[in-house]
């Protein structure tokens, strides 16, 4: 628990400090600000202290400064304060934060029905003299890398669409391999869609060595090389489910994650990871 307070008597412009302090309390309670409205309190203190010096330097009495009287133009004082804050905090958002807090308190007072000079009301509706500085974004990728990722993803999508189109055509041409033969790629995909494919069936119906398989089936093996050997000898073509050798029938989007789809119109399977 922290206690925040302000003593208007600490400033020559004590009436102005008291008026702003009242709005500080109201806005903190209205917004339910848990830290006591540090930014609003800081704005009251710094603006009151600046007003004391600024008004006195112009040969005027700070005690005459208040929100409901225009003998002293507070709008000009606010602009001068913004300039001073900008010099004090050249690379910080602090000037923007403090000025926004001050204008919010004045606007709240005017909205509550209390008398506020018309030029001050107009000032609260205008933007701050200086915008909050924008920090340089810390990007994980350079622009060239983002473009390369985008192009890779687009190429993958196009390749996937082509593979799915081919898969649908193969399924449309397939038939029960018990009648049409097991060495036809469309028939094997038809059997996979029907749930007839497993290692035992493939071992029984296809040659034991992939190099003796029909080229169109052998071409689906992701680890196949023209010399008849696999890139990973320890994992033979029989291991894993049938959708593993059927990689042209799967969709994998590698730059931003992966999604695998069976191109089966009646029995779709989906497995996705991100």
Tab-separated table of C-alpha atoms in Angstrom, residues 16-268:
chain	number	residue	atom	x	y	z
A	16	UNK	CA	-4.373	25.716	-9.794
A	17	UNK	CA	-2.530	22.938	-7.943
A	18	UNK	CA	-5.608	22.259	-5.791
A	19	UNK	CA	-7.931	22.168	-8.807
A	20	UNK	CA	-5.712	19.715	-10.640
A	21	UNK	CA	-5.197	17.629	-7.482
A	22	UNK	CA	-8.969	17.254	-7.134
A	23	UNK	CA	-9.162	15.926	-10.702
A	24	UNK	CA	-6.250	13.603	-10.008
A	25	UNK	CA	-8.197	11.987	-7.177
A	26	UNK	CA	-11.396	11.774	-9.238
A	27	UNK	CA	-9.813	10.269	-12.343
A	28	UNK	CA	-7.845	7.730	-10.306
A	29	UNK	CA	-11.005	6.531	-8.576
A	30	UNK	CA	-13.098	6.626	-11.752
A	31	UNK	CA	-10.608	4.511	-13.706
A	32	UNK	CA	-9.764	2.244	-10.773
A	33	UNK	CA	-6.043	2.850	-11.202
A	34	UNK	CA	-4.239	0.546	-8.817
A	35	UNK	CA	-0.991	2.489	-8.462
A	36	UNK	CA	-2.697	5.680	-7.353
A	37	UNK	CA	-2.409	7.396	-10.725
A	38	UNK	CA	1.306	8.102	-10.592
A	39	UNK	CA	1.328	9.704	-14.038
A	40	UNK	CA	-1.508	12.053	-13.089
A	41	UNK	CA	0.139	12.980	-9.805
A	42	UNK	CA	3.435	13.549	-11.572
A	43	UNK	CA	1.721	15.787	-14.109
A	44	UNK	CA	0.169	17.904	-11.316
A	45	UNK	CA	3.481	18.361	-9.495
A	46	UNK	CA	5.621	19.070	-12.540
A	47	UNK	CA	3.108	21.401	-14.186
A	48	UNK	CA	2.497	23.369	-10.976
A	49	UNK	CA	6.223	23.784	-10.404
A	50	UNK	CA	6.766	24.835	-14.024
A	51	UNK	CA	3.835	27.281	-13.892
A	52	UNK	CA	5.311	28.978	-10.855
A	53	UNK	CA	8.553	29.716	-12.689
A	54	UNK	CA	7.060	30.386	-16.123
A	55	UNK	CA	4.418	32.871	-14.971
A	56	UNK	CA	6.778	34.678	-12.633
A	57	UNK	CA	9.349	35.016	-15.445
A	58	UNK	CA	6.702	36.869	-17.451
A	59	UNK	CA	6.182	39.343	-14.621
A	60	UNK	CA	2.853	37.880	-13.524
A	61	UNK	CA	1.666	36.507	-10.206
A	62	UNK	CA	1.359	32.664	-10.171
A	63	UNK	CA	-1.337	33.001	-7.488
A	64	UNK	CA	-3.693	34.347	-10.200
A	65	UNK	CA	-3.451	31.183	-12.310
A	66	UNK	CA	-6.527	28.966	-12.246
A	67	UNK	CA	-8.571	26.832	-14.615
A	68	UNK	CA	-11.706	28.987	-14.432
A	69	UNK	CA	-10.096	32.361	-15.133
A	70	UNK	CA	-8.272	33.640	-18.209
A	71	UNK	CA	-6.278	36.585	-16.840
A	72	UNK	CA	-3.236	34.384	-17.468
A	73	UNK	CA	-3.309	32.279	-20.639
A	74	UNK	CA	-2.765	28.719	-19.421
A	75	UNK	CA	-2.761	27.387	-22.972
A	76	UNK	CA	0.518	29.201	-23.656
A	77	UNK	CA	1.907	27.874	-20.391
A	78	UNK	CA	0.994	24.336	-21.417
A	79	UNK	CA	2.765	24.731	-24.774
A	80	UNK	CA	5.835	26.084	-23.021
A	81	UNK	CA	5.735	23.135	-20.612
A	82	UNK	CA	5.640	20.713	-23.508
A	83	UNK	CA	8.750	22.318	-24.977
A	84	UNK	CA	10.523	22.128	-21.625
A	85	UNK	CA	9.589	18.459	-21.172
A	86	UNK	CA	10.824	17.706	-24.655
A	87	UNK	CA	14.217	19.173	-23.792
A	88	UNK	CA	14.302	17.347	-20.464
A	89	UNK	CA	13.303	13.947	-21.882
A	90	UNK	CA	14.423	14.048	-25.548
A	91	UNK	CA	14.140	10.304	-26.274
A	92	UNK	CA	11.380	9.355	-23.853
A	93	UNK	CA	7.605	8.982	-23.907
A	94	UNK	CA	7.456	10.868	-20.625
A	95	UNK	CA	6.579	14.286	-22.161
A	96	UNK	CA	3.703	12.768	-24.124
A	97	UNK	CA	2.455	10.815	-21.082
A	98	UNK	CA	2.538	13.789	-18.711
A	99	UNK	CA	0.857	16.214	-21.125
A	100	UNK	CA	-1.865	13.691	-21.975
A	101	UNK	CA	-2.494	13.215	-18.255
A	102	UNK	CA	-2.770	16.979	-17.672
A	103	UNK	CA	-5.174	17.471	-20.593
A	104	UNK	CA	-7.273	14.510	-19.423
A	105	UNK	CA	-7.703	16.056	-15.961
A	106	UNK	CA	-8.700	19.435	-17.402
A	107	UNK	CA	-11.115	17.768	-19.832
A	108	UNK	CA	-12.660	15.775	-16.981
A	109	UNK	CA	-13.211	18.956	-14.972
A	110	UNK	CA	-14.939	20.628	-17.909
A	111	UNK	CA	-17.108	17.565	-18.526
A	112	UNK	CA	-18.254	17.511	-14.887
A	113	UNK	CA	-19.805	20.972	-15.252
A	114	UNK	CA	-17.144	22.957	-13.401
A	115	UNK	CA	-16.166	26.191	-15.078
A	116	UNK	CA	-13.133	25.922	-17.364
A	117	UNK	CA	-11.932	28.630	-19.729
A	118	UNK	CA	-13.032	28.088	-23.324
A	119	UNK	CA	-9.505	28.176	-24.715
A	120	UNK	CA	-8.517	25.424	-22.258
A	121	UNK	CA	-11.492	23.314	-23.352
A	122	UNK	CA	-10.386	23.690	-26.944
A	123	UNK	CA	-6.827	22.735	-25.998
A	124	UNK	CA	-7.957	19.474	-24.418
A	125	UNK	CA	-9.515	18.430	-27.734
A	126	UNK	CA	-6.304	19.023	-29.688
A	127	UNK	CA	-3.382	16.594	-29.885
A	128	UNK	CA	-0.204	17.065	-27.927
A	129	UNK	CA	2.453	19.247	-29.519
A	130	UNK	CA	4.773	16.266	-29.796
A	131	UNK	CA	3.829	12.699	-30.540
A	132	UNK	CA	5.124	9.817	-28.487
A	133	UNK	CA	8.420	8.623	-29.991
A	134	UNK	CA	8.203	5.305	-31.721
A	135	UNK	CA	10.760	2.738	-30.735
A	136	UNK	CA	12.483	0.747	-33.410
A	137	UNK	CA	10.720	-2.627	-33.728
A	138	UNK	CA	12.841	-5.612	-32.877
A	139	UNK	CA	12.044	-8.071	-35.644
A	140	UNK	CA	12.949	-11.712	-35.394
A	141	UNK	CA	13.465	-11.817	-39.165
A	142	UNK	CA	14.883	-9.335	-41.639
A	143	UNK	CA	12.635	-8.086	-44.412
A	144	UNK	CA	14.452	-10.303	-46.915
A	145	UNK	CA	13.893	-13.326	-44.676
A	146	UNK	CA	10.185	-12.513	-44.317
A	147	UNK	CA	9.843	-12.263	-48.104
A	148	UNK	CA	11.653	-15.575	-48.514
A	149	UNK	CA	9.339	-17.211	-45.952
A	150	UNK	CA	6.291	-15.785	-47.682
A	151	UNK	CA	7.444	-17.015	-51.111
A	152	UNK	CA	8.280	-20.429	-49.675
A	153	UNK	CA	4.825	-20.687	-48.112
A	154	UNK	CA	3.137	-19.650	-51.355
A	155	UNK	CA	5.164	-22.190	-53.298
A	156	UNK	CA	4.265	-24.873	-50.786
A	157	UNK	CA	0.562	-24.035	-51.078
A	158	UNK	CA	0.689	-24.213	-54.869
A	159	UNK	CA	2.559	-27.520	-54.748
A	160	UNK	CA	0.037	-28.832	-52.236
A	161	UNK	CA	-2.889	-27.851	-54.432
A	162	UNK	CA	-1.273	-29.681	-57.348
A	163	UNK	CA	-0.674	-32.794	-55.192
A	164	UNK	CA	-4.235	-32.781	-53.898
A	165	UNK	CA	-5.563	-32.425	-57.433
A	166	UNK	CA	-3.455	-35.374	-58.556
A	167	UNK	CA	-4.561	-37.382	-55.521
A	168	UNK	CA	-8.232	-36.822	-56.308
A	169	UNK	CA	-7.644	-37.939	-59.896
A	170	UNK	CA	-5.883	-41.097	-58.701
A	171	UNK	CA	-8.683	-41.900	-56.277
A	172	UNK	CA	-11.249	-41.416	-59.011
A	173	UNK	CA	-9.377	-43.955	-61.201
A	174	UNK	CA	-8.872	-46.490	-58.418
A	175	UNK	CA	-10.789	-49.658	-57.724
A	176	UNK	CA	-10.709	-52.552	-55.294
A	177	UNK	CA	-7.169	-54.018	-55.662
A	178	UNK	CA	-8.550	-57.484	-54.990
A	179	UNK	CA	-10.155	-57.160	-58.405
A	180	UNK	CA	-7.879	-54.698	-60.207
A	181	UNK	CA	-4.504	-55.662	-58.773
A	182	UNK	CA	-2.263	-54.375	-55.991
A	183	UNK	CA	0.455	-52.966	-58.201
A	184	UNK	CA	-1.620	-50.023	-59.367
A	185	UNK	CA	-1.140	-46.771	-57.494
A	186	UNK	CA	-4.807	-45.672	-57.868
A	187	UNK	CA	-5.904	-49.054	-56.499
A	188	UNK	CA	-3.551	-48.781	-53.518
A	189	UNK	CA	-4.935	-45.356	-52.654
A	190	UNK	CA	-8.456	-46.682	-53.078
A	191	UNK	CA	-7.562	-49.449	-50.607
A	192	UNK	CA	-6.046	-46.925	-48.183
A	193	UNK	CA	-9.252	-44.907	-48.260
A	194	UNK	CA	-11.220	-48.075	-47.586
A	195	UNK	CA	-9.015	-48.969	-44.601
A	196	UNK	CA	-7.601	-52.079	-46.239
A	197	UNK	CA	-3.921	-51.124	-46.082
A	198	UNK	CA	-1.534	-52.420	-43.432
A	199	UNK	CA	2.004	-53.781	-43.382
A	200	UNK	CA	0.872	-57.372	-43.494
A	201	UNK	CA	-1.203	-56.808	-46.635
A	202	UNK	CA	1.548	-54.857	-48.375
A	203	UNK	CA	4.159	-57.489	-47.594
A	204	UNK	CA	1.880	-60.128	-49.012
A	205	UNK	CA	0.807	-58.287	-52.156
A	206	UNK	CA	3.949	-56.343	-53.128
A	207	UNK	CA	7.523	-57.549	-53.749
A	208	UNK	CA	9.738	-57.599	-50.675
A	209	UNK	CA	12.234	-55.134	-52.165
A	210	UNK	CA	11.069	-51.629	-53.166
A	211	UNK	CA	13.363	-51.699	-56.194
A	212	UNK	CA	10.997	-54.277	-57.697
A	213	UNK	CA	7.908	-52.157	-57.099
A	214	UNK	CA	6.271	-50.376	-60.030
A	215	UNK	CA	8.004	-47.000	-60.607
A	216	UNK	CA	4.890	-44.935	-59.842
A	217	UNK	CA	4.593	-46.573	-56.409
A	218	UNK	CA	8.324	-46.501	-55.719
A	219	UNK	CA	8.369	-42.800	-56.563
A	220	UNK	CA	6.190	-42.058	-53.545
A	221	UNK	CA	8.831	-43.201	-51.081
A	222	UNK	CA	10.361	-40.023	-49.574
A	223	UNK	CA	13.614	-41.860	-48.798
A	224	UNK	CA	13.977	-43.565	-52.180
A	225	UNK	CA	17.112	-43.144	-54.306
A	226	UNK	CA	17.734	-44.364	-57.821
A	227	UNK	CA	20.369	-46.804	-56.613
A	228	UNK	CA	17.596	-48.794	-54.932
A	229	UNK	CA	18.712	-47.895	-51.410
A	230	UNK	CA	17.005	-45.742	-48.828
A	231	UNK	CA	18.489	-42.666	-47.186
A	232	UNK	CA	17.668	-44.220	-43.818
A	233	UNK	CA	18.347	-47.957	-44.123
A	234	UNK	CA	17.199	-48.604	-40.564
A	235	UNK	CA	13.637	-47.597	-41.377
A	236	UNK	CA	12.366	-49.804	-44.147
A	237	UNK	CA	9.431	-49.067	-46.476
A	238	UNK	CA	7.086	-51.229	-44.384
A	239	UNK	CA	7.392	-49.171	-41.204
A	240	UNK	CA	4.746	-46.619	-40.272
A	241	UNK	CA	1.222	-46.140	-41.631
A	242	UNK	CA	0.444	-46.157	-45.353
A	243	UNK	CA	0.109	-42.340	-45.464
A	244	UNK	CA	3.849	-42.073	-44.793
A	245	UNK	CA	4.979	-43.292	-48.249
A	246	UNK	CA	2.063	-41.425	-49.791
A	247	UNK	CA	3.726	-38.064	-49.238
A	248	UNK	CA	2.316	-36.526	-52.451
A	249	UNK	CA	-1.116	-36.949	-50.867
A	250	UNK	CA	-0.147	-34.908	-47.784
A	251	UNK	CA	0.030	-31.200	-47.186
A	252	UNK	CA	3.003	-29.906	-45.224
A	253	UNK	CA	3.478	-26.159	-44.839
A	254	UNK	CA	6.922	-25.935	-43.283
A	255	UNK	CA	7.700	-22.175	-42.958
A	256	UNK	CA	4.995	-21.506	-40.357
A	257	UNK	CA	3.949	-24.937	-39.090
A	258	UNK	CA	2.665	-28.105	-40.691
A	259	UNK	CA	-0.666	-29.600	-41.592
A	260	UNK	CA	-1.188	-33.041	-43.072
A	261	UNK	CA	-4.327	-33.931	-45.005
A	262	UNK	CA	-5.535	-37.050	-46.727
A	263	UNK	CA	-7.020	-36.209	-50.104
A	264	UNK	CA	-9.859	-38.696	-49.583
A	265	UNK	CA	-13.299	-37.308	-50.465
A	266	UNK	CA	-15.249	-39.754	-48.301
A	267	UNK	CA	-12.941	-40.655	-45.416
A	268	UNK	CA	-10.738	-37.628	-44.621
